[in-house]
Coordinates of C-alpha atoms in Angstrom, one line a residue:
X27 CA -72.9 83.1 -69.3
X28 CA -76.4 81.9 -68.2
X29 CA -77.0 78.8 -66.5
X30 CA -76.5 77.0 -63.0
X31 CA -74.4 78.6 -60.3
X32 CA -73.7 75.2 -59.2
X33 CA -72.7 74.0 -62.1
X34 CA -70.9 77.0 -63.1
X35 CA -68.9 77.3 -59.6
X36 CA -68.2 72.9 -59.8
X37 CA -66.8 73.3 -63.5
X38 CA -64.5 76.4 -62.1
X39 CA -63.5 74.4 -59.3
X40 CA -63.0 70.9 -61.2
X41 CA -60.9 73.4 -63.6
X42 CA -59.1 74.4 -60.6
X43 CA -58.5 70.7 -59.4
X44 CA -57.3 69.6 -62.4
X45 CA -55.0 72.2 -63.1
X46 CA -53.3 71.4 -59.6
X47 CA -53.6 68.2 -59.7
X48 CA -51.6 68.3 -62.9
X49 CA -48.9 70.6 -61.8
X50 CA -48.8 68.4 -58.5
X51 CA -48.4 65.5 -61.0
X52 CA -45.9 66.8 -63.1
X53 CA -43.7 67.9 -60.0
X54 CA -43.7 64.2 -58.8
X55 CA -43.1 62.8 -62.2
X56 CA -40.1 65.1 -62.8
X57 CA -39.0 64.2 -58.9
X58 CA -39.1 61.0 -59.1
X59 CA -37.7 60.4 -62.6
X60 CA -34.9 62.6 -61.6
X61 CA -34.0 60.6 -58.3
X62 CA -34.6 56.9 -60.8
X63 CA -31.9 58.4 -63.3
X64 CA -29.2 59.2 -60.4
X65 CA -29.4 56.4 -59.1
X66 CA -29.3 54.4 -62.4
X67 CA -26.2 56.1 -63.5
X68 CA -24.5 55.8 -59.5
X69 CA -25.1 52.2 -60.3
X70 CA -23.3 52.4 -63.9
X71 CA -20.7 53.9 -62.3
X72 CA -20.7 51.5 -59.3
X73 CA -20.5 48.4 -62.2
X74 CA -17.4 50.2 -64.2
X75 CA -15.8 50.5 -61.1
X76 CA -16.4 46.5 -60.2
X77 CA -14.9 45.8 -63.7
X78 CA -12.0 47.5 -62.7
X79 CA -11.3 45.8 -60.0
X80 CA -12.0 42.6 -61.8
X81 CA -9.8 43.0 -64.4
X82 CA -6.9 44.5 -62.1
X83 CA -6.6 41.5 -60.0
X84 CA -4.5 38.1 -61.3
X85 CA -5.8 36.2 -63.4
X86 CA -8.1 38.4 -65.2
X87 CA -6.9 38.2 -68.3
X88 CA -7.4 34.3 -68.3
X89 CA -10.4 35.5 -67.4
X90 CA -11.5 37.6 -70.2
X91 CA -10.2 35.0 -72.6
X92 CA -12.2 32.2 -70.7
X93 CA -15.5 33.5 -69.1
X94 CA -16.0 36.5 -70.6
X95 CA -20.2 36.2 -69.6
X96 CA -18.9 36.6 -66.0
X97 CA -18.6 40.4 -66.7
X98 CA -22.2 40.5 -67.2
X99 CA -22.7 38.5 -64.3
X100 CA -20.8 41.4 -62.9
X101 CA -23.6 43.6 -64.5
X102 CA -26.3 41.6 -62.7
X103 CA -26.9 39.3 -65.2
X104 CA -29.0 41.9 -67.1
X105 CA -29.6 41.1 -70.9
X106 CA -29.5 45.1 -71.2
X107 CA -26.4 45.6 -70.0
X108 CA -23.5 46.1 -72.7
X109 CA -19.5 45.6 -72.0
X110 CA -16.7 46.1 -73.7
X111 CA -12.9 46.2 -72.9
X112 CA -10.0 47.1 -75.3
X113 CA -6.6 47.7 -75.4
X114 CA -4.5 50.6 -76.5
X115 CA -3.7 49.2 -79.6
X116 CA -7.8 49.3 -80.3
X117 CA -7.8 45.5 -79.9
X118 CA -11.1 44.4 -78.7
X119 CA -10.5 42.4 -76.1
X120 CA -13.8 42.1 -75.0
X121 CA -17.2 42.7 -76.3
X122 CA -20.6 41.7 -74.7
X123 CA -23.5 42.6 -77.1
X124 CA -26.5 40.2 -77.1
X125 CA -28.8 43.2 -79.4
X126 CA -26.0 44.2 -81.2
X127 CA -26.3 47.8 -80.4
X128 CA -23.9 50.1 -81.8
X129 CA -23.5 53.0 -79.1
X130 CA -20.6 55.7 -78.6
X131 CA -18.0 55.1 -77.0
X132 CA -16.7 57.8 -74.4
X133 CA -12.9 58.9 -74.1
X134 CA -12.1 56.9 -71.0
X135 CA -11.8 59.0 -67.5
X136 CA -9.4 58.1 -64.5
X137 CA -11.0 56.6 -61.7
X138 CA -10.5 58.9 -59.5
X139 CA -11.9 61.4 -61.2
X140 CA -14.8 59.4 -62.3
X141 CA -18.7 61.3 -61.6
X142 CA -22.2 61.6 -63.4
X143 CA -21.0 64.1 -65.8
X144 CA -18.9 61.3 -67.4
X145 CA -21.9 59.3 -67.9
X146 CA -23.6 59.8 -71.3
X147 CA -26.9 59.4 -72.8
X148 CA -27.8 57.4 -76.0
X149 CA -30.6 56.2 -77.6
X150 CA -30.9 52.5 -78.6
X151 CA -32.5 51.4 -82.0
X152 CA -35.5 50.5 -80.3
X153 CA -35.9 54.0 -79.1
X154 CA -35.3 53.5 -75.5
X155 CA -32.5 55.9 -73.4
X156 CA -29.9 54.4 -72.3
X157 CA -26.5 55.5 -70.7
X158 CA -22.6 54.6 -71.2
X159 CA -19.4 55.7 -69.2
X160 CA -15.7 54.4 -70.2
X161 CA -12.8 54.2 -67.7
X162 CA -9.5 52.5 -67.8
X163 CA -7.6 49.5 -65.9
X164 CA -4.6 47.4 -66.2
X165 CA -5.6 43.9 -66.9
X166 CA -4.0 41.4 -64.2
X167 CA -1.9 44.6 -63.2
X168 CA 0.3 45.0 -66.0
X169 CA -1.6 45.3 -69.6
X170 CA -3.2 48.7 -70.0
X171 CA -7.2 48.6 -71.1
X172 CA -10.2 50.6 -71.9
X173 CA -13.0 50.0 -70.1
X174 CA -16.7 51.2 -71.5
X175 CA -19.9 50.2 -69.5
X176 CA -23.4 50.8 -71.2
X177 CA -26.9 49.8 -70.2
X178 CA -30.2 50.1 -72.1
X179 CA -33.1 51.4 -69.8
X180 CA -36.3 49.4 -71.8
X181 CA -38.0 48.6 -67.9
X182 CA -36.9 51.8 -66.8
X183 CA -39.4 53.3 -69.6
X184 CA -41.6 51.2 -69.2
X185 CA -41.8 52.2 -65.6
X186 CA -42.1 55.9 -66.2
X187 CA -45.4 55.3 -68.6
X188 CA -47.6 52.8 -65.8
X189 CA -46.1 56.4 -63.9
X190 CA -47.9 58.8 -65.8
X191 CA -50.9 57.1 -66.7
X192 CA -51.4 56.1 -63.0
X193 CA -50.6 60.3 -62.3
X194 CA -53.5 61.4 -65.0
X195 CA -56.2 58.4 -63.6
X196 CA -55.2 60.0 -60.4
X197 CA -55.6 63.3 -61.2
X198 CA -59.0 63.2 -63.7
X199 CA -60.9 61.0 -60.8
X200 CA -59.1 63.2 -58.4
X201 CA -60.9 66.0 -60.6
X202 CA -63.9 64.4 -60.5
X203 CA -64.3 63.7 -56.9
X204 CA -63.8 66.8 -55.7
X205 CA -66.0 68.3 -58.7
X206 CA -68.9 66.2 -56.8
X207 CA -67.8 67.3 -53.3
X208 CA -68.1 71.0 -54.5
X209 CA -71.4 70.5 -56.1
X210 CA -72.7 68.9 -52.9
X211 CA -71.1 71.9 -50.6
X212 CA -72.5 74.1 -52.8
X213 CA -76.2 72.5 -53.0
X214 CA -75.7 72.9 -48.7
X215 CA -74.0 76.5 -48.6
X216 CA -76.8 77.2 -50.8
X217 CA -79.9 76.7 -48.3
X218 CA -79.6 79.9 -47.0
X219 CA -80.2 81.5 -50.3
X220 CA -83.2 79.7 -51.1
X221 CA -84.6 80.0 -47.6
X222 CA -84.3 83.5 -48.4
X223 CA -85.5 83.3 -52.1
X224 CA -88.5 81.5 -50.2
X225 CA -88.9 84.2 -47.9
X226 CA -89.3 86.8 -50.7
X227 CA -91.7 85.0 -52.7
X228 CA -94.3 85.4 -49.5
X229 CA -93.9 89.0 -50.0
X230 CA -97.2 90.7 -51.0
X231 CA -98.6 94.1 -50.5
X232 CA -99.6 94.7 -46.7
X233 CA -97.2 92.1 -46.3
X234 CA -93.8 93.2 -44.9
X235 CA -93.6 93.4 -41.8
X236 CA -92.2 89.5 -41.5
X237 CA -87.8 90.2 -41.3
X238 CA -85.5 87.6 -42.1
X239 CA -84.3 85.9 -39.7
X240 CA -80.2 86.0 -39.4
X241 CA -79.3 84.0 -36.7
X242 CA -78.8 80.3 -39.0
X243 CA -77.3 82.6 -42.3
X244 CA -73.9 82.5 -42.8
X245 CA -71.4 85.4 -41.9
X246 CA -70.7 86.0 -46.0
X247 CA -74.7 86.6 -46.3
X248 CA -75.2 88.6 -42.8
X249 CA -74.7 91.9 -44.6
X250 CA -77.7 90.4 -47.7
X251 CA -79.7 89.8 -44.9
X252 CA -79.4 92.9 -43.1
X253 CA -79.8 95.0 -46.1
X254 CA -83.1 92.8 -47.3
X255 CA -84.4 92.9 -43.8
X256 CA -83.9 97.0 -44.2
X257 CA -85.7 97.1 -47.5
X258 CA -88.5 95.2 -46.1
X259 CA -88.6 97.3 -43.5
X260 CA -88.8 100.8 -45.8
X261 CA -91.2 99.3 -47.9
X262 CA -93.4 98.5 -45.0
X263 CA -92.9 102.1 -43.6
X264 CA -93.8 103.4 -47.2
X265 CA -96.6 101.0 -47.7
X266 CA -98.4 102.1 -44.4
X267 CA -97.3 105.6 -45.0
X268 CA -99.0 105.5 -48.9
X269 CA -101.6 103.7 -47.6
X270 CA -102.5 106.2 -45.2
X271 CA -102.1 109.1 -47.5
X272 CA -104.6 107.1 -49.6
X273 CA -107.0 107.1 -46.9
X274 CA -106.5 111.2 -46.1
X275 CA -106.6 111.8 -49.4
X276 CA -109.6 110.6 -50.1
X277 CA -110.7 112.0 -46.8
X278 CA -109.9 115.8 -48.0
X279 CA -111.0 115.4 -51.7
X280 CA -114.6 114.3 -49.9
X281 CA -115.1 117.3 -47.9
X282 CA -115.4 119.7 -50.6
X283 CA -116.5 117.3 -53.2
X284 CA -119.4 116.9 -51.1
X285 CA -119.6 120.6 -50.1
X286 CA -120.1 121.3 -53.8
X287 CA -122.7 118.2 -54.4
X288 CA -125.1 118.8 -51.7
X289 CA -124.9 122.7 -52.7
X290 CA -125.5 122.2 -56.0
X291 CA -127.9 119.2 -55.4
X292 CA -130.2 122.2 -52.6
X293 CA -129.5 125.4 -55.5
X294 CA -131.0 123.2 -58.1
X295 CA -134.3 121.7 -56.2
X296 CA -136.0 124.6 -56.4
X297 CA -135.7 127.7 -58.7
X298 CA -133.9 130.4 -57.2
X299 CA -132.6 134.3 -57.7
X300 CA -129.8 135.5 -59.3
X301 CA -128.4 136.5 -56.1
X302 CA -128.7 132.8 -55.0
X303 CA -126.8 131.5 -57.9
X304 CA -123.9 133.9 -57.2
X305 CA -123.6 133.4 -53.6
X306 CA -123.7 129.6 -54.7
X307 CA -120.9 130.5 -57.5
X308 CA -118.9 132.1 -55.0
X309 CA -118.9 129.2 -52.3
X310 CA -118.1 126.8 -55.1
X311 CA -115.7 128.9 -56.0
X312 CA -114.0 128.9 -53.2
X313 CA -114.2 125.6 -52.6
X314 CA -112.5 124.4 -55.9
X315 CA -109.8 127.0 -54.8
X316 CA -109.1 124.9 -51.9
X317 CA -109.3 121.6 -54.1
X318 CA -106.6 123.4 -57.0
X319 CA -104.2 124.1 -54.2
X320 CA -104.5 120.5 -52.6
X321 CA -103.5 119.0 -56.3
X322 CA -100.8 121.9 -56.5
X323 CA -99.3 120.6 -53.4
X324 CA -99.4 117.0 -54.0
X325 CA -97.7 117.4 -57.3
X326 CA -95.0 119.3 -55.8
X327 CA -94.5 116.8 -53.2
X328 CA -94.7 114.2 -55.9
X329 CA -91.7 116.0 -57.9
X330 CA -90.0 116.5 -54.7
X331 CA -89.4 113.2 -53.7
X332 CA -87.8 112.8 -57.4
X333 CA -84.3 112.2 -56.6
X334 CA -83.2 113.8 -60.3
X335 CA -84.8 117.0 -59.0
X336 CA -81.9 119.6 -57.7
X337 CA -83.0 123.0 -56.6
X338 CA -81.2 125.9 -58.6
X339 CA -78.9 127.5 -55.5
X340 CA -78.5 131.1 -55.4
X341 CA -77.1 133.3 -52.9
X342 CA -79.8 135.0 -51.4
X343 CA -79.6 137.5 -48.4
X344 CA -81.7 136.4 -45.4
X345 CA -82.7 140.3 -44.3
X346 CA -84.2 140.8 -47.9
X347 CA -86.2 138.0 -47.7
X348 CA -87.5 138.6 -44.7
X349 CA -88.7 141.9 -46.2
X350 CA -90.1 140.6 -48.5
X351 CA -92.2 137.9 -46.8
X352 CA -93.1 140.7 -43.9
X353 CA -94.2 143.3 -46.6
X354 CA -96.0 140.1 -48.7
X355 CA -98.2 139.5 -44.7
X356 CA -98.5 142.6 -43.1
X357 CA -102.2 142.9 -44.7
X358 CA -102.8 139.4 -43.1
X359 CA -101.3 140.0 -39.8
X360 CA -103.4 143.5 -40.2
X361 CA -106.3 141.7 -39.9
X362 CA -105.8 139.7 -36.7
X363 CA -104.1 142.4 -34.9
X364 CA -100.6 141.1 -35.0
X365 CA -97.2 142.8 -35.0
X366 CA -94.4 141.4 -38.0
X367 CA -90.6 142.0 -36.7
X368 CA -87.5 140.7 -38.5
X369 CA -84.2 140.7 -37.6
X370 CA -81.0 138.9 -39.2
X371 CA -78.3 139.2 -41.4
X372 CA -75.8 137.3 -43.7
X373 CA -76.7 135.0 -46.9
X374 CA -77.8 131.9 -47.2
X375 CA -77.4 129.5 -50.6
X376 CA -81.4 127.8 -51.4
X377 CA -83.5 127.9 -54.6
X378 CA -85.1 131.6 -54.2
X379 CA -88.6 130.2 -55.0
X380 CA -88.7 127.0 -52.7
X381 CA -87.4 129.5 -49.8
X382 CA -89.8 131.7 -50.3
X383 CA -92.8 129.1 -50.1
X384 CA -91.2 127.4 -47.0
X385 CA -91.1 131.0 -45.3
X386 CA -94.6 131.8 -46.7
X387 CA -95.6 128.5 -45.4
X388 CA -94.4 129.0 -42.3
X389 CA -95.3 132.6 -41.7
X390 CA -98.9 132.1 -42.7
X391 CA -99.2 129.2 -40.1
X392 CA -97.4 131.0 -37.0
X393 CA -100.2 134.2 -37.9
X394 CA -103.1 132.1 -38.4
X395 CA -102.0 130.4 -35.0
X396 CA -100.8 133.4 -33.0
X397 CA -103.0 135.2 -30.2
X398 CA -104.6 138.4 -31.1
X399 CA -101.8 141.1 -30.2
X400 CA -99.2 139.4 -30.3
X401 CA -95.5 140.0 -32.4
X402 CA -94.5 137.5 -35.2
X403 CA -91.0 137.1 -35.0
X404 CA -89.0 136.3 -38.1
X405 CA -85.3 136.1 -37.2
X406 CA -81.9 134.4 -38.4
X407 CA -78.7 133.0 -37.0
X408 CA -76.0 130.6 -37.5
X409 CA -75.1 127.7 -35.2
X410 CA -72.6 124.6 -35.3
X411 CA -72.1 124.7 -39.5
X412 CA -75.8 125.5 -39.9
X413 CA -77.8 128.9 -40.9
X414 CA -80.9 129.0 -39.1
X415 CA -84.0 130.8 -39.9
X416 CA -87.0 130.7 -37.6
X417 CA -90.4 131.6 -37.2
X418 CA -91.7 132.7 -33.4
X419 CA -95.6 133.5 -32.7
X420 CA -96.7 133.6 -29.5
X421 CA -100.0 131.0 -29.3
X422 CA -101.3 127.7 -27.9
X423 CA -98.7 125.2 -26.9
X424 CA -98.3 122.0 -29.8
X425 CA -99.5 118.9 -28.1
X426 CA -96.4 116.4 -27.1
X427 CA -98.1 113.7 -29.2
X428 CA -98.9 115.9 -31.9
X429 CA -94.8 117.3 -32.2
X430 CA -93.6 113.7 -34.5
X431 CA -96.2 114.4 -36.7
X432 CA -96.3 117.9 -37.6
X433 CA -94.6 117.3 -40.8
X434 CA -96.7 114.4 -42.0
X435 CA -99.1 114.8 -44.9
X436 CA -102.7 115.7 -43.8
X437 CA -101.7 116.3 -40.0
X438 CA -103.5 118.7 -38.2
X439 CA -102.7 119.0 -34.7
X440 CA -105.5 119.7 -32.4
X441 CA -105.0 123.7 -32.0
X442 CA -105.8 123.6 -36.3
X443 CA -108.7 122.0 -36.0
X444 CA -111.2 125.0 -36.2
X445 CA -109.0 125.7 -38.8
X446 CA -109.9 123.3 -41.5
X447 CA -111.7 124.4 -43.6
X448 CA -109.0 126.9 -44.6
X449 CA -105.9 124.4 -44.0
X450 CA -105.1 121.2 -45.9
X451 CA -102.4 119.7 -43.8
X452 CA -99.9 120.2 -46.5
X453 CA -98.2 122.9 -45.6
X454 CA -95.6 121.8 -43.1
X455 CA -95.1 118.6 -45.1
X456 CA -94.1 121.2 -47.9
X457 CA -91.6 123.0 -45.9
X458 CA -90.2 119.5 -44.7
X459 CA -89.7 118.6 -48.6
X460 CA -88.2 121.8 -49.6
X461 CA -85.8 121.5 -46.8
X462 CA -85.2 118.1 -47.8
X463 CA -84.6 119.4 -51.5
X464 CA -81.5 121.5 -49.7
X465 CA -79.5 119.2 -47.8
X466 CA -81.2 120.6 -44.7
X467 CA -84.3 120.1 -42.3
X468 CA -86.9 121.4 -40.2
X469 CA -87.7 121.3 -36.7
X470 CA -90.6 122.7 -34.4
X471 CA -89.1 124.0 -31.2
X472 CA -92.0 124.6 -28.4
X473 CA -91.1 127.2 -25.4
X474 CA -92.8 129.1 -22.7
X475 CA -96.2 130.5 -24.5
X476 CA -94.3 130.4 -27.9
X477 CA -93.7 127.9 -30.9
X478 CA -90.7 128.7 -33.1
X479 CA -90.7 126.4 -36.7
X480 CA -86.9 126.7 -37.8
X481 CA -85.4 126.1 -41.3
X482 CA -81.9 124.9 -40.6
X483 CA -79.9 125.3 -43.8
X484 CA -75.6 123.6 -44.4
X485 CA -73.8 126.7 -44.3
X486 CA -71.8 127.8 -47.4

């Protein structure tokens, strides 16, 4: 159902109103025409018992012949009230009737025994209720007599209908009133939202850094607030952050873009030797190399923040895969005079491809790093409920400044600098999403003339 919250939540809550309202109503109604008819009949009983003692004192049946209107004065005087007293023969004796109604007569009860339940209900021809009870006397102490009392209710139903009708006009403005009070409450518990709403429309790119501020929103909306005022604050983070990669991005595709222009731009000024064109071949080469495995990298990182991409977990033992990675690097670590040494033992569960390239990562940085002579450690253990494999060389110390970065896209710390024209600052940030892929993370752990880069893994 589409349309106004306000007037969706006022209708519910005028629904809600009424409904009470009418259940209220109907439990008064009920009360009070339940209290109106006990009394009513008390009072029929109280009159059968006054004719009684009428007609048992002397001179009642002089009475009866003479004044027989003084049993209705008896009655009140009310024109609805009906009396009639017979003997046992069936003789009426007396019979007050102005309307004529013809109503049942009751088998007469002893007075003492006399309650309510004697007292029973009829209808008149008009249609309105009315009520009779019979008892029995001895006229002026002597003549046995039937007694029967009866008395149409016409203002009594008349009563009962101003009743209800003033119950429902009650009840429907009751309805209505508070229909209008909710609407109003609503429009004022509603500020918050729109204050909010209003905040979010000011939202723009480069813009959202500005939080929400929680101290006038209700209790109910804190926890809106608090989430909003998060997501406002990840999309800033990932703003800056793209923003940035933008920047360094553009900043790496330059170098060798330009590297092959100007090249190009010098080979082609003047005409040159074959030799010239293959030495020019071979540094273009090697520079579109370098831009094929920036684009590699970026898609991978691209597919690795994916959440619907889950690495295929295999068992994989940690001392063959060292093995592997030393036998893949011991040309490379050849070259700079550098000793590879593994050490560790037991499995750990990771995609055999993405541990590979975070170990190939990671070992080709800690030997392009380490000091001539030197030993590259590779080694494995397990700690507190995770399996951890690290990397040791023995080389320049990691800035403190540069440590919170190391994992960031395009960061080079300072000791890579003469290195980069062979680095592209992706590397780490590779190893960080691989390990991210895993349920797991890495750290850079400086020491004493060493850096150790760990891969810390859930254990199985």
């Amino acid at each position: 159902m589409k349309g106004s919250l306000t007037l969706r939540v006022s209708l519910a809550f005028v629904l809600i109103v009424a409904l009470s309202a009418a259940g209220l109503g109907w439990y008064l109604y009920r009360s009070f025409v339940d209290e109106i008819v006990r009394r009513d009949d008390h009072a029929l009983l109280g009159k059968l018992r006054q004719v009684q003692q009428l007609l048992g004192s002397p001179g009642a049946q002089q009475l009866v012949h003479e004044r027989p209107q003084y049993f209705r004065d008896t009655m009140s005087g009310q024109e609805n009230s009906l009396v009639r007293i017979t003997a046992d023969s069936g003789q009426v004796l007396l019979d007050i009737n102005a309307p004529g109604e013809r109503y049942p007569v009751p088998p007469p009860v002893p007075a003492p025994t006399l309650s309510r339940a004697d007292v029973k209900a009829w209808t008149s021809s008009a249609g309105y209720p009315a009520q009779v009870v019979s008892g029995s006397a001895r006229l002026g102490g002597e003549r046995p007599v039937h007694i029967t009392v009866a008395r149409v209710y016409a203002d009594r139903t008349a009563m009962f209908d101003r009743y209800r009708q003033q119950i429902v006009i009650a009840g429907t403005l009751g309805a209505a009133l508070a229909g209008l009070l909710a609407a109003l409450m609503l429009a004022h518990g509603l500020r918050p939202l729109h204050a909010i709403a209003a905040h979010a429309a000011l939202v723009r790119p480069g813009r959202f850094e500005a939080q929400i501020d929680s101290s006038s929103v209700p209790r109910e909306l804190q926890p809106l607030v608090t989430a909003l005022n998060a997501m406002l604050a990840r999309l800033h983070d990932g703003y800056t952050r793209l923003s940035g990669f933008s920047a360094d991005l553009a900043h790496e595709f330059r170098t060798p873009v330009n590297n092959l222009l100007g090249q190009t731009q010098v080979a082609l000024a003047h005409p040159r030797s074959a030799r010239e064109y293959e030495d020019l071949l071979a540094s273009n080469v090697e520079e579109l190399e370098r831009l094929s495995g920036m684009v590699d990298s970026m898609l991978f990182l691209a597919r690795a923040q994916q959440e619907d991409v889950v690495p295929v977990r295999t068992r994989l033992s940690v001392g063959e895969e060292f093995a592997r990675m030393a036998a893949f690097f011991e040309g490379m670590a050849e070259e700079r005079d550098l000793t590879l040494q593994h050490a560790g033992a037991g499995e750990v569960q990771a995609d055999a491809q993405l541990l590979r390239r975070a170990l190939a990562n990671l070992l080709s940085n800690a030997i392009r790093h380490a000091h001539p002579g030197s030993v590259v450690r590779l080694a494995a253990a397990a700690h507190g409920g995770w399996i951890e494999l690290a990397v040791t060389n023995a080389g320049d110390a990691i800035g403190e400044h540069d440590l919170p970065h190391l994992f960031e896209r395009f960061y080079r710390a300072n000791t890579a600098r003469g290195e980069g024209a062979r680095s592209t600052g992706l590397g780490l940030s590779i190893v960080g999403a691989i390990m991210a892929l895993h349920g797991g993370r890495a750290e850079v752990r400086p020491g004493p003339g060493t850096n150790t880069f760990v891969l810390l893994f859930p254990a199985a």
